[in-house]
Amino acid sequence: MGGATGHPPEAAVARALDGLSIPDDADDAEAAAIAAAVGAHLRDREVAAAEAADDDASWHGRRWAFAGRVDRLQGRPVRVPTGTPTDPWTAAGRIDRF
């Protein structure tokens, strides 16, 4: 499967690792720590990209948090329709329609 850019994950990893080097004087523990940190960073980027793609598609439970925020700020309960724009600023501009 492709990443957020449409390139295979191996290509994304190769681009991320381009220019990365482990110091010559690093011992095995230091090299392992560097590898673990880089691996965690790459995994975090992958998860963030997947979440960003999911966030664009739907509310994923944020709809109820948005309704609660409107209730707290305006003192009135609202039902946020499933077809409401997922962009919070756009949705906030339509609060009077809920």
mmCIF file with all atom_site columns, C-alpha atoms in Angstrom:
data_model
loop_
_atom_site.group_PDB
_atom_site.id
_atom_site.type_symbol
_atom_site.label_atom_id
_atom_site.label_alt_id
_atom_site.label_comp_id
_atom_site.label_asym_id
_atom_site.label_entity_id
_atom_site.label_seq_id
_atom_site.pdbx_PDB_ins_code
_atom_site.Cartn_x
_atom_site.Cartn_y
_atom_site.Cartn_z
_atom_site.occupancy
_atom_site.B_iso_or_equiv
_atom_site.pdbx_formal_charge
_atom_site.auth_seq_id
_atom_site.auth_comp_id
_atom_site.auth_asym_id
_atom_site.auth_atom_id
_atom_site.pdbx_PDB_model_num
ATOM 1  C CA . MET A 1 1  ? 0.000   0.000  0.000  1.00 0.00 ? 1  MET A CA 1
ATOM 2  C CA . GLY A 1 2  ? 1.175   3.523  -0.666 1.00 0.00 ? 2  GLY A CA 1
ATOM 3  C CA . GLY A 1 3  ? 1.852   6.199  1.895  1.00 0.00 ? 3  GLY A CA 1
ATOM 4  C CA . ALA A 1 4  ? 0.206   9.587  2.053  1.00 0.00 ? 4  ALA A CA 1
ATOM 5  C CA . THR A 1 5  ? 2.246   10.623 -0.991 1.00 0.00 ? 5  THR A CA 1
ATOM 6  C CA . GLY A 1 6  ? 1.231   7.576  -3.028 1.00 0.00 ? 6  GLY A CA 1
ATOM 7  C CA . HIS A 1 7  ? 4.750   6.133  -2.941 1.00 0.00 ? 7  HIS A CA 1
ATOM 8  C CA . PRO A 1 8  ? 5.387   2.649  -1.543 1.00 0.00 ? 8  PRO A CA 1
ATOM 9  C CA . PRO A 1 9  ? 6.386   2.650  2.150  1.00 0.00 ? 9  PRO A CA 1
ATOM 10 C CA . GLU A 1 10 ? 9.875   1.427  1.263  1.00 0.00 ? 10 GLU A CA 1
ATOM 11 C CA . ALA A 1 11 ? 10.442  4.538  -0.863 1.00 0.00 ? 11 ALA A CA 1
ATOM 12 C CA . ALA A 1 12 ? 9.261   6.775  1.978  1.00 0.00 ? 12 ALA A CA 1
ATOM 13 C CA . VAL A 1 13 ? 11.638  5.055  4.394  1.00 0.00 ? 13 VAL A CA 1
ATOM 14 C CA . ALA A 1 14 ? 14.515  5.378  1.930  1.00 0.00 ? 14 ALA A CA 1
ATOM 15 C CA . ARG A 1 15 ? 13.813  9.117  1.528  1.00 0.00 ? 15 ARG A CA 1
ATOM 16 C CA . ALA A 1 16 ? 13.615  9.588  5.298  1.00 0.00 ? 16 ALA A CA 1
ATOM 17 C CA . LEU A 1 17 ? 16.894  7.748  5.863  1.00 0.00 ? 17 LEU A CA 1
ATOM 18 C CA . ASP A 1 18 ? 18.757  9.539  3.082  1.00 0.00 ? 18 ASP A CA 1
ATOM 19 C CA . GLY A 1 19 ? 21.678  11.346 4.660  1.00 0.00 ? 19 GLY A CA 1
ATOM 20 C CA . LEU A 1 20 ? 21.222  9.683  8.055  1.00 0.00 ? 20 LEU A CA 1
ATOM 21 C CA . SER A 1 21 ? 24.410  8.296  9.517  1.00 0.00 ? 21 SER A CA 1
ATOM 22 C CA . ILE A 1 22 ? 25.445  6.736  12.792 1.00 0.00 ? 22 ILE A CA 1
ATOM 23 C CA . PRO A 1 23 ? 28.664  8.171  14.226 1.00 0.00 ? 23 PRO A CA 1
ATOM 24 C CA . ASP A 1 24 ? 31.705  5.944  13.785 1.00 0.00 ? 24 ASP A CA 1
ATOM 25 C CA . ASP A 1 25 ? 32.433  6.066  17.508 1.00 0.00 ? 25 ASP A CA 1
ATOM 26 C CA . ALA A 1 26 ? 28.917  4.899  18.512 1.00 0.00 ? 26 ALA A CA 1
ATOM 27 C CA . ASP A 1 27 ? 28.896  1.636  20.437 1.00 0.00 ? 27 ASP A CA 1
ATOM 28 C CA . ASP A 1 28 ? 26.251  -1.063 19.922 1.00 0.00 ? 28 ASP A CA 1
ATOM 29 C CA . ALA A 1 29 ? 23.892  0.399  22.546 1.00 0.00 ? 29 ALA A CA 1
ATOM 30 C CA . GLU A 1 30 ? 24.080  3.880  21.032 1.00 0.00 ? 30 GLU A CA 1
ATOM 31 C CA . ALA A 1 31 ? 23.515  2.538  17.530 1.00 0.00 ? 31 ALA A CA 1
ATOM 32 C CA . ALA A 1 32 ? 20.520  0.550  18.776 1.00 0.00 ? 32 ALA A CA 1
ATOM 33 C CA . ALA A 1 33 ? 19.117  3.647  20.495 1.00 0.00 ? 33 ALA A CA 1
ATOM 34 C CA . ILE A 1 34 ? 19.489  5.686  17.306 1.00 0.00 ? 34 ILE A CA 1
ATOM 35 C CA . ALA A 1 35 ? 17.812  2.941  15.264 1.00 0.00 ? 35 ALA A CA 1
ATOM 36 C CA . ALA A 1 36 ? 14.945  2.711  17.783 1.00 0.00 ? 36 ALA A CA 1
ATOM 37 C CA . ALA A 1 37 ? 14.437  6.482  17.772 1.00 0.00 ? 37 ALA A CA 1
ATOM 38 C CA . VAL A 1 38 ? 14.428  6.648  13.977 1.00 0.00 ? 38 VAL A CA 1
ATOM 39 C CA . GLY A 1 39 ? 12.042  3.689  13.792 1.00 0.00 ? 39 GLY A CA 1
ATOM 40 C CA . ALA A 1 40 ? 9.681   5.303  16.304 1.00 0.00 ? 40 ALA A CA 1
ATOM 41 C CA . HIS A 1 41 ? 9.793   8.582  14.397 1.00 0.00 ? 41 HIS A CA 1
ATOM 42 C CA . LEU A 1 42 ? 8.982   6.884  11.088 1.00 0.00 ? 42 LEU A CA 1
ATOM 43 C CA . ARG A 1 43 ? 6.122   4.954  12.714 1.00 0.00 ? 43 ARG A CA 1
ATOM 44 C CA . ASP A 1 44 ? 4.743   8.166  14.266 1.00 0.00 ? 44 ASP A CA 1
ATOM 45 C CA . ARG A 1 45 ? 4.796   9.850  10.853 1.00 0.00 ? 45 ARG A CA 1
ATOM 46 C CA . GLU A 1 46 ? 2.983   6.889  9.328  1.00 0.00 ? 46 GLU A CA 1
ATOM 47 C CA . VAL A 1 47 ? 0.312   6.941  12.053 1.00 0.00 ? 47 VAL A CA 1
ATOM 48 C CA . ALA A 1 48 ? -0.105  10.721 11.774 1.00 0.00 ? 48 ALA A CA 1
ATOM 49 C CA . ALA A 1 49 ? -0.523  10.481 8.005  1.00 0.00 ? 49 ALA A CA 1
ATOM 50 C CA . ALA A 1 50 ? -3.123  7.734  8.389  1.00 0.00 ? 50 ALA A CA 1
ATOM 51 C CA . GLU A 1 51 ? -5.016  9.746  11.015 1.00 0.00 ? 51 GLU A CA 1
ATOM 52 C CA . ALA A 1 52 ? -4.919  12.852 8.846  1.00 0.00 ? 52 ALA A CA 1
ATOM 53 C CA . ALA A 1 53 ? -6.378  10.881 5.948  1.00 0.00 ? 53 ALA A CA 1
ATOM 54 C CA . ASP A 1 54 ? -9.088  9.477  8.232  1.00 0.00 ? 54 ASP A CA 1
ATOM 55 C CA . ASP A 1 55 ? -9.855  12.892 9.726  1.00 0.00 ? 55 ASP A CA 1
ATOM 56 C CA . ASP A 1 56 ? -10.564 14.301 6.294  1.00 0.00 ? 56 ASP A CA 1
ATOM 57 C CA . ALA A 1 57 ? -13.149 11.595 5.639  1.00 0.00 ? 57 ALA A CA 1
ATOM 58 C CA . SER A 1 58 ? -15.446 11.822 8.673  1.00 0.00 ? 58 SER A CA 1
ATOM 59 C CA . TRP A 1 59 ? -15.986 13.071 12.187 1.00 0.00 ? 59 TRP A CA 1
ATOM 60 C CA . HIS A 1 60 ? -14.944 9.765  13.887 1.00 0.00 ? 60 HIS A CA 1
ATOM 61 C CA . GLY A 1 61 ? -16.695 10.611 17.158 1.00 0.00 ? 61 GLY A CA 1
ATOM 62 C CA . ARG A 1 62 ? -15.655 14.266 17.115 1.00 0.00 ? 62 ARG A CA 1
ATOM 63 C CA . ARG A 1 63 ? -19.215 15.129 16.175 1.00 0.00 ? 63 ARG A CA 1
ATOM 64 C CA . TRP A 1 64 ? -20.343 14.577 19.773 1.00 0.00 ? 64 TRP A CA 1
ATOM 65 C CA . ALA A 1 65 ? -17.468 16.608 21.176 1.00 0.00 ? 65 ALA A CA 1
ATOM 66 C CA . PHE A 1 66 ? -18.404 19.427 18.802 1.00 0.00 ? 66 PHE A CA 1
ATOM 67 C CA . ALA A 1 67 ? -22.046 19.222 19.942 1.00 0.00 ? 67 ALA A CA 1
ATOM 68 C CA . GLY A 1 68 ? -20.898 19.376 23.569 1.00 0.00 ? 68 GLY A CA 1
ATOM 69 C CA . ARG A 1 69 ? -18.746 22.399 22.859 1.00 0.00 ? 69 ARG A CA 1
ATOM 70 C CA . VAL A 1 70 ? -21.686 24.186 21.227 1.00 0.00 ? 70 VAL A CA 1
ATOM 71 C CA . ASP A 1 71 ? -23.853 23.306 24.238 1.00 0.00 ? 71 ASP A CA 1
ATOM 72 C CA . ARG A 1 72 ? -21.277 24.715 26.668 1.00 0.00 ? 72 ARG A CA 1
ATOM 73 C CA . LEU A 1 73 ? -20.663 27.891 24.676 1.00 0.00 ? 73 LEU A CA 1
ATOM 74 C CA . GLN A 1 74 ? -24.196 28.684 23.570 1.00 0.00 ? 74 GLN A CA 1
ATOM 75 C CA . GLY A 1 75 ? -26.157 27.052 26.375 1.00 0.00 ? 75 GLY A CA 1
ATOM 76 C CA . ARG A 1 76 ? -28.283 24.984 24.008 1.00 0.00 ? 76 ARG A CA 1
ATOM 77 C CA . PRO A 1 77 ? -28.036 21.368 22.951 1.00 0.00 ? 77 PRO A CA 1
ATOM 78 C CA . VAL A 1 78 ? -27.579 20.671 19.259 1.00 0.00 ? 78 VAL A CA 1
ATOM 79 C CA . ARG A 1 79 ? -27.604 17.586 17.062 1.00 0.00 ? 79 ARG A CA 1
ATOM 80 C CA . VAL A 1 80 ? -24.770 17.716 14.571 1.00 0.00 ? 80 VAL A CA 1
ATOM 81 C CA . PRO A 1 81 ? -25.917 15.993 11.350 1.00 0.00 ? 81 PRO A CA 1
ATOM 82 C CA . THR A 1 82 ? -23.644 13.359 9.846  1.00 0.00 ? 82 THR A CA 1
ATOM 83 C CA . GLY A 1 83 ? -23.426 15.406 6.649  1.00 0.00 ? 83 GLY A CA 1
ATOM 84 C CA . THR A 1 84 ? -21.942 18.397 8.464  1.00 0.00 ? 84 THR A CA 1
ATOM 85 C CA . PRO A 1 85 ? -18.593 19.522 7.008  1.00 0.00 ? 85 PRO A CA 1
ATOM 86 C CA . THR A 1 86 ? -15.734 17.907 8.913  1.00 0.00 ? 86 THR A CA 1
ATOM 87 C CA . ASP A 1 87 ? -13.703 21.111 8.996  1.00 0.00 ? 87 ASP A CA 1
ATOM 88 C CA . PRO A 1 88 ? -14.383 22.632 12.457 1.00 0.00 ? 88 PRO A CA 1
ATOM 89 C CA . TRP A 1 89 ? -14.334 26.223 11.172 1.00 0.00 ? 89 TRP A CA 1
ATOM 90 C CA . THR A 1 90 ? -16.860 25.464 8.456  1.00 0.00 ? 90 THR A CA 1
ATOM 91 C CA . ALA A 1 91 ? -19.041 23.523 10.881 1.00 0.00 ? 91 ALA A CA 1
ATOM 92 C CA . ALA A 1 92 ? -18.887 26.376 13.402 1.00 0.00 ? 92 ALA A CA 1
ATOM 93 C CA . GLY A 1 93 ? -20.173 28.729 10.731 1.00 0.00 ? 93 GLY A CA 1
ATOM 94 C CA . ARG A 1 94 ? -23.277 26.560 10.390 1.00 0.00 ? 94 ARG A CA 1
ATOM 95 C CA . ILE A 1 95 ? -24.145 26.241 14.077 1.00 0.00 ? 95 ILE A CA 1
ATOM 96 C CA . ASP A 1 96 ? -27.336 28.245 13.597 1.00 0.00 ? 96 ASP A CA 1
ATOM 97 C CA . ARG A 1 97 ? -28.625 25.452 11.316 1.00 0.00 ? 97 ARG A CA 1
ATOM 98 C CA . PHE A 1 98 ? -28.203 22.665 13.876 1.00 0.00 ? 98 PHE A CA 1
#
